[in-house]
XYZ file of N, CA and C in Angstrom:
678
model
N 22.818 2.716 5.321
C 22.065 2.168 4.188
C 22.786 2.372 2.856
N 24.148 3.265 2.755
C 24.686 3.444 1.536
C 24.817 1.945 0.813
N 25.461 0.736 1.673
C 25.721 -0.633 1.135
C 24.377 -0.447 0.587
N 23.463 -0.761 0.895
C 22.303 -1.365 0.263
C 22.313 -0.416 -1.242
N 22.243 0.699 -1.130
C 21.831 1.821 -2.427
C 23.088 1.072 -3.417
N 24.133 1.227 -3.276
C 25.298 0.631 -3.714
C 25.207 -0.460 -4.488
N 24.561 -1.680 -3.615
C 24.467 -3.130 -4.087
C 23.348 -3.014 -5.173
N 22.373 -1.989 -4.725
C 21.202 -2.043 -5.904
C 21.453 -1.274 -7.339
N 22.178 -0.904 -7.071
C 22.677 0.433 -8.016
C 23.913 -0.235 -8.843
N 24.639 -1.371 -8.035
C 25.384 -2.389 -9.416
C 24.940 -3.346 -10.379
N 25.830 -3.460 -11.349
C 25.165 -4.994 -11.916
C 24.703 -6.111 -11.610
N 25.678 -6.499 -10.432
C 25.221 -7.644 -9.341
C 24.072 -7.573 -8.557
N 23.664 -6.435 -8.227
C 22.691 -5.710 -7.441
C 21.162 -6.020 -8.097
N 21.458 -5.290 -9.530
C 20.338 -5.455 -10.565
C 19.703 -6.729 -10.934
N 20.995 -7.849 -11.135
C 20.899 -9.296 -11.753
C 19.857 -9.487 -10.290
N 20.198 -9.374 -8.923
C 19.862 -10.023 -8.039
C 18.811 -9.553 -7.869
N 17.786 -8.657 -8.275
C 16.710 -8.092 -8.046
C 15.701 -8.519 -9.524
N 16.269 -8.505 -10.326
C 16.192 -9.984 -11.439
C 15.820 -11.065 -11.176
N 16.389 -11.787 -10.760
C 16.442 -13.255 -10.058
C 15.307 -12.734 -9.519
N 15.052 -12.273 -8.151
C 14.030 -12.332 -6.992
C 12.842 -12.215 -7.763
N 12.329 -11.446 -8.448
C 11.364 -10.536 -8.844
C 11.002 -11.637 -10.064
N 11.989 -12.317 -10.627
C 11.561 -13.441 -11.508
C 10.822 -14.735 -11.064
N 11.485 -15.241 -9.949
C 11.089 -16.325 -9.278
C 10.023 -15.850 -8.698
N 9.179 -14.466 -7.991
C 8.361 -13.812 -7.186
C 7.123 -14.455 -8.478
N 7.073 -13.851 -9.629
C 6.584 -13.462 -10.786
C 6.218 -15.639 -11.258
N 6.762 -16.291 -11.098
C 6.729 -17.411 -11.370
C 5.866 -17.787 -10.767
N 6.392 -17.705 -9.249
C 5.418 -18.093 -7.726
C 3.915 -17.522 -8.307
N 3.759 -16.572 -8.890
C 2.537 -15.646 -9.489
C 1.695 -16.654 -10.732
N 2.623 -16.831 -11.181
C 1.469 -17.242 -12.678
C 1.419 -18.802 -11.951
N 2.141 -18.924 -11.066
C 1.487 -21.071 -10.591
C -0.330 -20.885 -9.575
N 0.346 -19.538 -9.134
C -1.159 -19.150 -8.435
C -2.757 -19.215 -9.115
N -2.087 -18.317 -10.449
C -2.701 -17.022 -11.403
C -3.373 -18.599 -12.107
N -2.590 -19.321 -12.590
C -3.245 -20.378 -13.409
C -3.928 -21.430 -13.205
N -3.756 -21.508 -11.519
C -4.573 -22.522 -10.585
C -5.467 -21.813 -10.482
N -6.361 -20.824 -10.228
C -6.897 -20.394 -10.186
C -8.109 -20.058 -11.430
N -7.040 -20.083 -12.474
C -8.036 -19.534 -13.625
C -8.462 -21.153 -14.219
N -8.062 -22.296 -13.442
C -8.699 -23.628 -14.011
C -9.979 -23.824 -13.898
N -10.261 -22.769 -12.658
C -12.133 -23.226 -12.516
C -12.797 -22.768 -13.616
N -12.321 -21.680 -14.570
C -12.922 -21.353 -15.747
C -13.290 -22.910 -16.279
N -12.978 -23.963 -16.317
C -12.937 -25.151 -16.479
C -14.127 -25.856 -16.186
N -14.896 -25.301 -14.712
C -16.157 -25.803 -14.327
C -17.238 -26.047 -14.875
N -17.908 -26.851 -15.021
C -19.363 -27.129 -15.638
C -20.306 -26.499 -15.014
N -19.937 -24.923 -14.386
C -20.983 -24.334 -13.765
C -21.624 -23.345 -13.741
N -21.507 -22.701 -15.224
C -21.904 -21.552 -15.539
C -20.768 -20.461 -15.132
N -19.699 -20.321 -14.469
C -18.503 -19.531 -13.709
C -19.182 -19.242 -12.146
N -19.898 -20.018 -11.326
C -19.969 -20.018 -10.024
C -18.700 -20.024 -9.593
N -17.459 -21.165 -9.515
C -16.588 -20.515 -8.812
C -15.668 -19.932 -8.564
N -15.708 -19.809 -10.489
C -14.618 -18.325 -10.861
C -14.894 -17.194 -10.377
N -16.223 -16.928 -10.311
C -16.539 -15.672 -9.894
C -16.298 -15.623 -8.207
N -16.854 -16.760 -7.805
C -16.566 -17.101 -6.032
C -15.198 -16.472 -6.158
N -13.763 -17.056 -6.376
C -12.805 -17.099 -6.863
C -12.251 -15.971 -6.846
N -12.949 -15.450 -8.245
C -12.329 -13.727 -8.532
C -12.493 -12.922 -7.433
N -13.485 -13.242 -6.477
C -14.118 -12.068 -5.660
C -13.485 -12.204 -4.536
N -13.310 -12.868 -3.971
C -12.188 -13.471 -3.138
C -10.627 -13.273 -3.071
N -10.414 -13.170 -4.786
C -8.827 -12.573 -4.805
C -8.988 -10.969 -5.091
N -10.140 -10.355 -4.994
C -9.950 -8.896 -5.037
C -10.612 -8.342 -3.965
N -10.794 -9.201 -2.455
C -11.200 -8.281 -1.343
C -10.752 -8.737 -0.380
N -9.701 -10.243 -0.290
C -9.119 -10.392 0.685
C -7.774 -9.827 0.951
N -7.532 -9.038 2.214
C -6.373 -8.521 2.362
C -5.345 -9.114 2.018
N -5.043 -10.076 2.533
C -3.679 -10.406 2.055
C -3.237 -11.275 0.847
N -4.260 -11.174 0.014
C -4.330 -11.195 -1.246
C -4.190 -9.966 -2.061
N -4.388 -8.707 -1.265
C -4.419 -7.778 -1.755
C -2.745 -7.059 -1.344
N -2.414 -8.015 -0.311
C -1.092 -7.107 -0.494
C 0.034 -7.834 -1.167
N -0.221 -9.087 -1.396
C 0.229 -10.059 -2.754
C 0.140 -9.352 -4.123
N -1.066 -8.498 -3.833
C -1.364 -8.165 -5.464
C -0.164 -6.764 -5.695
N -0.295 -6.274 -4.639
C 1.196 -5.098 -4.699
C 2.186 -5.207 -4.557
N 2.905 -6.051 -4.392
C 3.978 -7.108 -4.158
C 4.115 -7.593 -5.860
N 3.250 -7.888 -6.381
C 3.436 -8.592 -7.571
C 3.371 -7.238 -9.078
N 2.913 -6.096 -8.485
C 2.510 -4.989 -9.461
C 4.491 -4.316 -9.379
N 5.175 -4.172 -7.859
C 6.353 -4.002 -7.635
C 6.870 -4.951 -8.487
N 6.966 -6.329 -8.523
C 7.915 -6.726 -9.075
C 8.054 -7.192 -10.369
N 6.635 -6.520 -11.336
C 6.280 -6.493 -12.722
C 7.222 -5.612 -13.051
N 7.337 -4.231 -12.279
C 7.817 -2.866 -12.541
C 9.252 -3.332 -12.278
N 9.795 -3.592 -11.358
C 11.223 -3.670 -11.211
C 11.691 -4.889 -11.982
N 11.102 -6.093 -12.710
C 11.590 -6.766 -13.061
C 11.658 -5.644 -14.815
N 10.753 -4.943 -15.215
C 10.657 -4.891 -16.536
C 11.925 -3.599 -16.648
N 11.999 -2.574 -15.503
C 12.871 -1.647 -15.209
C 14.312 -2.100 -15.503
N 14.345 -2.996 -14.551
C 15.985 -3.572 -14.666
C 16.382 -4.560 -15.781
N 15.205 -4.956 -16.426
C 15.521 -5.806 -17.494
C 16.316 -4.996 -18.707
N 15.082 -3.606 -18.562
C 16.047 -2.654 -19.484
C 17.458 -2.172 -19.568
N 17.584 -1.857 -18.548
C 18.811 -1.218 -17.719
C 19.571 -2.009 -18.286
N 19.538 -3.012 -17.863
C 20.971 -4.380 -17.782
C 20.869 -4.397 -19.736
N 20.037 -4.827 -20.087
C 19.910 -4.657 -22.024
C 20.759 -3.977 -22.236
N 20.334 -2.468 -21.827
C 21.165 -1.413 -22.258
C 22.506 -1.783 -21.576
N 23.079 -1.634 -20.673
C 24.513 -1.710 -19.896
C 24.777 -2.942 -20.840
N 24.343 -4.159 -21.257
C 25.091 -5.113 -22.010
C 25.938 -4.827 -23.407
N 24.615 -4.250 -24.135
C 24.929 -3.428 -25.505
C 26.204 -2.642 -25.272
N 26.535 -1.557 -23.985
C 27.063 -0.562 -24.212
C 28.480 -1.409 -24.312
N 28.260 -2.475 -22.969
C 29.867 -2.719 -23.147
C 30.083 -3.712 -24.082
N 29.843 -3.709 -25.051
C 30.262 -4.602 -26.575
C 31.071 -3.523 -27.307
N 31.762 -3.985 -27.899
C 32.824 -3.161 -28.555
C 31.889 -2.969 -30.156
N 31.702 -1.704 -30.672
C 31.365 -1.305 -31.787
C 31.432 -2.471 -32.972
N 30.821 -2.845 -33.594
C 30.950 -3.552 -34.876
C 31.080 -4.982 -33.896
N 30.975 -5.406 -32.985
C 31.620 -6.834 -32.360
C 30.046 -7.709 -32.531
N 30.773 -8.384 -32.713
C 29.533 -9.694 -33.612
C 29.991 -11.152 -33.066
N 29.283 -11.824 -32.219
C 29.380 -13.059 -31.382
C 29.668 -14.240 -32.477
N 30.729 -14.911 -32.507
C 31.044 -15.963 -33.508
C 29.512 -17.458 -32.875
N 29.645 -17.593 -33.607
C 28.633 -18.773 -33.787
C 27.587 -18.852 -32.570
N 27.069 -17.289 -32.699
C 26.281 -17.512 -31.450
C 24.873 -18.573 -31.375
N 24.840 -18.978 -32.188
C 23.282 -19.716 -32.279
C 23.868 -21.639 -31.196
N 25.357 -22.083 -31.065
C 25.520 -22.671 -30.594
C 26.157 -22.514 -28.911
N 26.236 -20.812 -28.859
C 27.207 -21.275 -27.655
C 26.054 -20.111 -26.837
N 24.485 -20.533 -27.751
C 23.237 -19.649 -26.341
C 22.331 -20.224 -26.772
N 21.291 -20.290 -26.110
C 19.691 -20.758 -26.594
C 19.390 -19.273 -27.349
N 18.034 -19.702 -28.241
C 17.574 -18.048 -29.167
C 16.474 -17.481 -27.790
N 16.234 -17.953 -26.809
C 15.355 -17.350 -25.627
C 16.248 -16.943 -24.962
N 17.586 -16.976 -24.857
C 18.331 -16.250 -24.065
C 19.094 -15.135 -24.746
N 19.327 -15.295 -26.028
C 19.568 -14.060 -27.028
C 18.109 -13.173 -27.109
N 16.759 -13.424 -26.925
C 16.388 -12.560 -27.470
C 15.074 -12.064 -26.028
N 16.094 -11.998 -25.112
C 15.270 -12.096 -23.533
C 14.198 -10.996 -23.829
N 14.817 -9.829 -24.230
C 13.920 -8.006 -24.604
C 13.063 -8.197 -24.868
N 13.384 -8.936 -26.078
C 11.955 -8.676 -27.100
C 11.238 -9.555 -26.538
N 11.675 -10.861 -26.028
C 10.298 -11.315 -25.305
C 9.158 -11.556 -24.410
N 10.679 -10.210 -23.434
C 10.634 -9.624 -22.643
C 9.027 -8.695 -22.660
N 9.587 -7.632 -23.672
C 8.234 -6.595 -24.491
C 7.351 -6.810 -24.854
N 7.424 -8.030 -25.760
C 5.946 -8.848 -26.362
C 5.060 -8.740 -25.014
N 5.419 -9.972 -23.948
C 5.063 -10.149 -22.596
C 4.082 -9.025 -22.387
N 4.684 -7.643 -22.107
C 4.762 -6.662 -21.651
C 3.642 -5.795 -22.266
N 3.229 -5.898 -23.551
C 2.268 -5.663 -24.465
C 1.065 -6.490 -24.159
N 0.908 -7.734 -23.900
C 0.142 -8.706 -23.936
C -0.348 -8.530 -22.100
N 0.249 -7.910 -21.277
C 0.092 -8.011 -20.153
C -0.944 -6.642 -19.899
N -0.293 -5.569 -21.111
C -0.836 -4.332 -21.018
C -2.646 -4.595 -21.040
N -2.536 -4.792 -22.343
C -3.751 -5.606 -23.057
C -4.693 -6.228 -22.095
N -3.919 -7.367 -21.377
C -4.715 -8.347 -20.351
C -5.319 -7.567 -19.214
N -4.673 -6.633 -18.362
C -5.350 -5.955 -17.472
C -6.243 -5.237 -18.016
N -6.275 -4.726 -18.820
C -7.457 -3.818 -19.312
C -8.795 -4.174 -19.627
N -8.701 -5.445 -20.063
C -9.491 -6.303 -20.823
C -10.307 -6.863 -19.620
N -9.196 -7.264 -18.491
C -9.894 -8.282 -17.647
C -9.670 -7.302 -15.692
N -8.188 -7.262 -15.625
C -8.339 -6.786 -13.965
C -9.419 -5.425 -13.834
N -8.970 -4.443 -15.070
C -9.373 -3.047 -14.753
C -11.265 -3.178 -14.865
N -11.557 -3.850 -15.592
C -12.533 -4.053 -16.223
C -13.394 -4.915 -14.619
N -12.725 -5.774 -13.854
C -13.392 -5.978 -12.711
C -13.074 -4.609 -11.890
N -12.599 -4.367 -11.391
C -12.144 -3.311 -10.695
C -13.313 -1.934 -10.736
N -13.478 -1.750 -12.359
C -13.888 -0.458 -12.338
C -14.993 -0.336 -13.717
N -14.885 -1.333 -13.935
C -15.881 -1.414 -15.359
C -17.207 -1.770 -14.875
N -18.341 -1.797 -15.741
C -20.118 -1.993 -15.504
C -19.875 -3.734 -16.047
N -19.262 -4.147 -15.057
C -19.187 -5.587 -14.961
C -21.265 -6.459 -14.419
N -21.690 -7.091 -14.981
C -22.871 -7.384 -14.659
C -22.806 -7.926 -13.347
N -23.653 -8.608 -12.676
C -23.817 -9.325 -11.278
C -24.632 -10.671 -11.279
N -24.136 -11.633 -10.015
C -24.903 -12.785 -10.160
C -25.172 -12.635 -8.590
N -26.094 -13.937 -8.110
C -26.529 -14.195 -6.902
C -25.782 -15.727 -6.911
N -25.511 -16.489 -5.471
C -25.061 -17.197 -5.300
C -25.782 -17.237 -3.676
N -26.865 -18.270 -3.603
C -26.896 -18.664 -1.738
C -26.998 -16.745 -1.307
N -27.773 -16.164 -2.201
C -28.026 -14.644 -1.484
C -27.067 -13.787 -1.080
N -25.538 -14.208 -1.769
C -24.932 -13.274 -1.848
C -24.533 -13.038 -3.441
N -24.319 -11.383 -3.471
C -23.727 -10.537 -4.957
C -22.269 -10.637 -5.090
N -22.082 -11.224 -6.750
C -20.751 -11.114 -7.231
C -20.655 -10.691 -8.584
N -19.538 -10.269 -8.627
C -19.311 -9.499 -10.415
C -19.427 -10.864 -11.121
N -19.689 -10.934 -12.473
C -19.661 -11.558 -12.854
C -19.234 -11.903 -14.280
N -17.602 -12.099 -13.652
C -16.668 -11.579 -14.483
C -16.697 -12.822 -15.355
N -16.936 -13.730 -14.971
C -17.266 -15.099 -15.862
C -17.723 -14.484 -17.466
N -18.802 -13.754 -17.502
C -19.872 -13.857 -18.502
C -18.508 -12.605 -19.455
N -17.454 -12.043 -18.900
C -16.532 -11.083 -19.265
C -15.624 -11.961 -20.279
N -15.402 -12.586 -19.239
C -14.100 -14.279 -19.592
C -14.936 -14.591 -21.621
N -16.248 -14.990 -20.773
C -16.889 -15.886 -22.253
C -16.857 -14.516 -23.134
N -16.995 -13.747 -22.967
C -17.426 -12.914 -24.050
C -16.416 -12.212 -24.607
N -15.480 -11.878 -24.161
C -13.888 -11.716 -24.883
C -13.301 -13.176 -25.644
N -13.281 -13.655 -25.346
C -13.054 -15.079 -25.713
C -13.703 -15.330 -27.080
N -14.759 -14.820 -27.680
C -15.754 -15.357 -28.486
C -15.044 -14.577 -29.782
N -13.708 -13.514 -29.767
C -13.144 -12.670 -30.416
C -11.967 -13.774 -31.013
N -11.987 -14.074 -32.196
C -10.836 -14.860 -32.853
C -9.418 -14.054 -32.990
N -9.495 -13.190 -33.046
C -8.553 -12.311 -32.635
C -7.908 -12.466 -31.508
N -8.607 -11.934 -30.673
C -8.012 -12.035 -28.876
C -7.469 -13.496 -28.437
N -8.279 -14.579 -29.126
C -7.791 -15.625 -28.591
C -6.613 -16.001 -29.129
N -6.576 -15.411 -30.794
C -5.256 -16.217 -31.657
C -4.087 -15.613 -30.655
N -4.359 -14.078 -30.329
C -3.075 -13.208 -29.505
C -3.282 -13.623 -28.616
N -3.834 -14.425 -27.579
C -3.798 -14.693 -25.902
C -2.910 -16.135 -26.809
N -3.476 -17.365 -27.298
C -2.498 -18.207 -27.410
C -0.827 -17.910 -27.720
N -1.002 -16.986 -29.254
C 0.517 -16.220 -29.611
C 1.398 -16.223 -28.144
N 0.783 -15.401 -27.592
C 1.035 -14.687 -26.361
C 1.888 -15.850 -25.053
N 1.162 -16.197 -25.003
C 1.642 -17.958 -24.344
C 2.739 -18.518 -24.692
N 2.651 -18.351 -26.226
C 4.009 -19.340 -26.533
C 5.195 -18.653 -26.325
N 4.938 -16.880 -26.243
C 6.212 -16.548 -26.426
C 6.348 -16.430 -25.070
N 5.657 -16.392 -23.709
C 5.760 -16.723 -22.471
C 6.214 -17.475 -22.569
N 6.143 -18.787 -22.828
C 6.967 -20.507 -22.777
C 8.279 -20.207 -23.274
N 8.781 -19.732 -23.940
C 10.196 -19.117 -24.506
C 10.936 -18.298 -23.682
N 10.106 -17.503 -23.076
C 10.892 -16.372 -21.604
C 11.046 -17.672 -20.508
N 10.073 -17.805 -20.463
C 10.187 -18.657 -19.121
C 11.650 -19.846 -18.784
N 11.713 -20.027 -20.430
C 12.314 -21.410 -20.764
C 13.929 -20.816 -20.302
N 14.325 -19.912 -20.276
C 15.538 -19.272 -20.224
C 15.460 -18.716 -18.462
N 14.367 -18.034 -18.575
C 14.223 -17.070 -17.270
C 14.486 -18.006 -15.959
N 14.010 -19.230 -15.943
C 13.367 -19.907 -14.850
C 14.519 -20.495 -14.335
N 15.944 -21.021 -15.139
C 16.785 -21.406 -14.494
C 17.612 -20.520 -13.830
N 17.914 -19.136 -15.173
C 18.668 -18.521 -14.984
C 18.450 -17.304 -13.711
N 17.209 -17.343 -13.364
C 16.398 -16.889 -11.977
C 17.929 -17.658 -10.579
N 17.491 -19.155 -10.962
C 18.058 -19.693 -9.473
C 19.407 -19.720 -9.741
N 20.412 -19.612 -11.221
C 21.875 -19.500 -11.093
C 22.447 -17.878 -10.410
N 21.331 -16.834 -11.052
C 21.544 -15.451 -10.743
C 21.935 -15.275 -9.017
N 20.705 -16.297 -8.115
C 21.015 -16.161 -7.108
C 21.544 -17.352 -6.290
N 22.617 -17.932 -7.172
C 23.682 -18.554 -6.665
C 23.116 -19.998 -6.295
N 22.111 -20.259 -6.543
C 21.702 -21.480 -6.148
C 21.581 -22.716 -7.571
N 22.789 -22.247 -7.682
C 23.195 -23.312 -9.202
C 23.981 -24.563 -8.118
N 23.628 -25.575 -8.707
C 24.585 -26.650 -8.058
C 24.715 -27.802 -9.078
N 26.125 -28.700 -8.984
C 25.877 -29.714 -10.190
C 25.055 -30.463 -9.549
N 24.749 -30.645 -8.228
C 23.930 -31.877 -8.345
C 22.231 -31.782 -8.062
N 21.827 -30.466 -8.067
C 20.546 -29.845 -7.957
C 20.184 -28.958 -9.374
N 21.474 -28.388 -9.914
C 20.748 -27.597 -11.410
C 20.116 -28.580 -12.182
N 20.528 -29.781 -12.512
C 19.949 -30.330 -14.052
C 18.352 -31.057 -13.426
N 18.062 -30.824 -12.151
C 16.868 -30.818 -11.789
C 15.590 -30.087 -12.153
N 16.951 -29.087 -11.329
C 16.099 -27.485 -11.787
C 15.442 -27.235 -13.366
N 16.871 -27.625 -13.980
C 16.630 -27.166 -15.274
C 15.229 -27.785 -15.948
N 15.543 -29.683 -15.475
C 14.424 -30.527 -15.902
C 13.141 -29.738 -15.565
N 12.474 -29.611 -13.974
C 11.648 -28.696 -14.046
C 11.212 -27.594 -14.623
N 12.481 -26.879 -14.975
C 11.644 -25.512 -15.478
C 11.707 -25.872 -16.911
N 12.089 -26.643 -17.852
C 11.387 -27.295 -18.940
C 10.071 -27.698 -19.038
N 9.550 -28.362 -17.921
C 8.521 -28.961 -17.855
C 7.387 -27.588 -17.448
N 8.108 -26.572 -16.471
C 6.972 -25.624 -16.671
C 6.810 -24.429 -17.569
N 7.843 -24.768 -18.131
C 7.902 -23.269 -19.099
C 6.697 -23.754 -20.738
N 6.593 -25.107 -20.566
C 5.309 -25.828 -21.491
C 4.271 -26.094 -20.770
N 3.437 -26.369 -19.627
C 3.007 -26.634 -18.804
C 2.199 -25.356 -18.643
N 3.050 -24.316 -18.282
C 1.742 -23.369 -16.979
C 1.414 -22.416 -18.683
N 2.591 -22.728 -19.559
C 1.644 -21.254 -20.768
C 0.590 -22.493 -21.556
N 0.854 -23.148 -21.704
C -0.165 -24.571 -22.510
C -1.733 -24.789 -21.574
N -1.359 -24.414 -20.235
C -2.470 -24.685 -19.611
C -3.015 -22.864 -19.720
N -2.441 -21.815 -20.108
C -2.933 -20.576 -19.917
C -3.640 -20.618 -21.585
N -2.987 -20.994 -22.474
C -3.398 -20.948 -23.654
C -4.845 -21.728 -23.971
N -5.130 -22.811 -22.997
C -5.734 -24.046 -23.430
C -7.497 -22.890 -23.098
N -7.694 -21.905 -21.631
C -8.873 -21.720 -21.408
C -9.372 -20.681 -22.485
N -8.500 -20.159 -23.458
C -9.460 -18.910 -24.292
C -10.038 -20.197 -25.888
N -9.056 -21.307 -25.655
C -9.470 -21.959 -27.119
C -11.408 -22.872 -26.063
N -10.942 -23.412 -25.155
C -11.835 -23.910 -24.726
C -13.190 -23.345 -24.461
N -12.888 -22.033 -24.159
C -14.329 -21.275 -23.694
C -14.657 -20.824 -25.498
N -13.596 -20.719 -26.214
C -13.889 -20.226 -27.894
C -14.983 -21.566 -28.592
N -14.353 -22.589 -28.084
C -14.831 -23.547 -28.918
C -16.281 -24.203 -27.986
N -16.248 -24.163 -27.159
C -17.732 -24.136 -26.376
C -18.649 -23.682 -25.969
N -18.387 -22.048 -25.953
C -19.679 -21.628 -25.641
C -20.447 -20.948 -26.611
C-alpha cells in the first residue's frame, strides 16, 4: 500500500483527489437542487417534507450523505495544502506579468472562494441540516403518517432579509467556483480532449449559472410570497 500513501501524499495525488471529490460534490448539488425544487410546490411543503424525510432515513442515502461530508473535508483539506505548496514555490517578490489575461479572476482567486463557500456552508447546516437532525423542529400529518416539518423552517428563515441577501451573495460566488472548478475537475483527471473539452467547458458554463440561479431563486421566492 506504500504506492497508494505515496500517490496521495504528492501533488499529482492531491490534484487527483481534487478532481474526484469536485466532480463527487457537483454530482451533490444536481441532487441537492432537484430536490430543493419542490420547495416550489403549491402545497403548503407536503413534499419537501415527504422529501426531506426520505433523504434523512433512507440508508443509502445515508451513506451518500457520508460520502459527501468525506469529500467536503478532503476537498477543503487539499484545497489548502495545494494553496499553500503553490505560494511556497513562487520565488519571493515574483509577481505574474499580465495575469488578468493569461487566467480567469475564478481561477486566481479559487481560496477565497473557496472559504466564502465554506462559511456559507457552515452557516447552512446549522440553520437547516442540524436543525432537522436535532432541533424542536415542529410536525405535520400526511395520510396518518408524522414528519418534521422542516418546510415551516425553510419559510421562516427565509422571511430574514439578511439571510436571504447572504444565501443569494452566497450563490453567486458559488457560480464563480464552479465556473473554474467544473472544467478544471475533468482536465485534473485527464479527461481533457480537443474534441470533448469545449463541450465540457460549454456545459459547465451553463451550470455554473444554472444550478446557483436556481439555488438563489427559492430564498427570494419563499421571501417574496409567503
Amino acid at each position: 500500500m506504500s504506492w497508494v500513501t505515496k500517490t496521495l501524499s504528492s501533488t499529482l495525488g492531491r490534484k487527483l483527489i481534487m478532481g474526484l471529490t469536485g466532480l463527487f460534490l457537483i454530482l451533490f448539488l444536481t441532487g441537492h437542487v432537484s430536490g430543493n425544487l419542490l420547495l416550489f410546490n403549491d402545497d403548503d411543503g407536503q413534499a419537501f417534507n415527504i422529501y426531506a424525510k426520505f433523504m434523512t432515513t433512507n440508508p443509502a442515502v445515508k451513506i451518500l450523505s457520508y460520502l459527501t461530508y468525506i469529500s467536503i473535508i478532503g476537498h477543503v483539506v487539499w484545497s489548502i495544502w495545494l494553496t499553500r505548496q503553490n505560494k511556497a514555490a513562487r520565488p519571493v517578490g515574483y509577481a505574474e506579468s499580465k495575469a488578468s489575461t493569461n487566467s480567469t479572476w475564478s481561477s486566481r482567486n479559487m481560496g477565497i472562494l473557496g472559504t466564502i463557500i465554506l462559511i456559507f456552508l457552515v452557516v447552512h447546516l446549522q440553520g437547516f441540516w442540524y436543525e432537522m437532525h436535532w432541533g424542536n423542529v415542529p410536525t405535520v400529518t400526511y395520510e396518518g403518517e408524522e414528519y418534521k416539518d422542516l418546510f415551516s423552517i425553510v419559510t421562516f428563515a427565509f422571511q430574514n432579509e439578511l439571510l436571504v441577501a447572504g444565501y443569494v451573495i452566497a450563490m453567486g460566488f458559488l457560480g464563480f467556483h464552479l465556473s473554474h472548478g467544473f472544467a478544471s475537475a475533468f482536465q485534473t483527471l485527464g479527461l481533457s480532449h480537443k474534441k470533448y473539452s469545449p463541450a465540457i467547458e460549454t456545459v459547465g458554463k451553463i451550470y455554473c449559472v444554472v444550478v446557483p440561479a436556481l439555488f438563489a431563486s427559492m430564498p427570494l421566492y419563499i421571501y417574496f410570497t409567503s
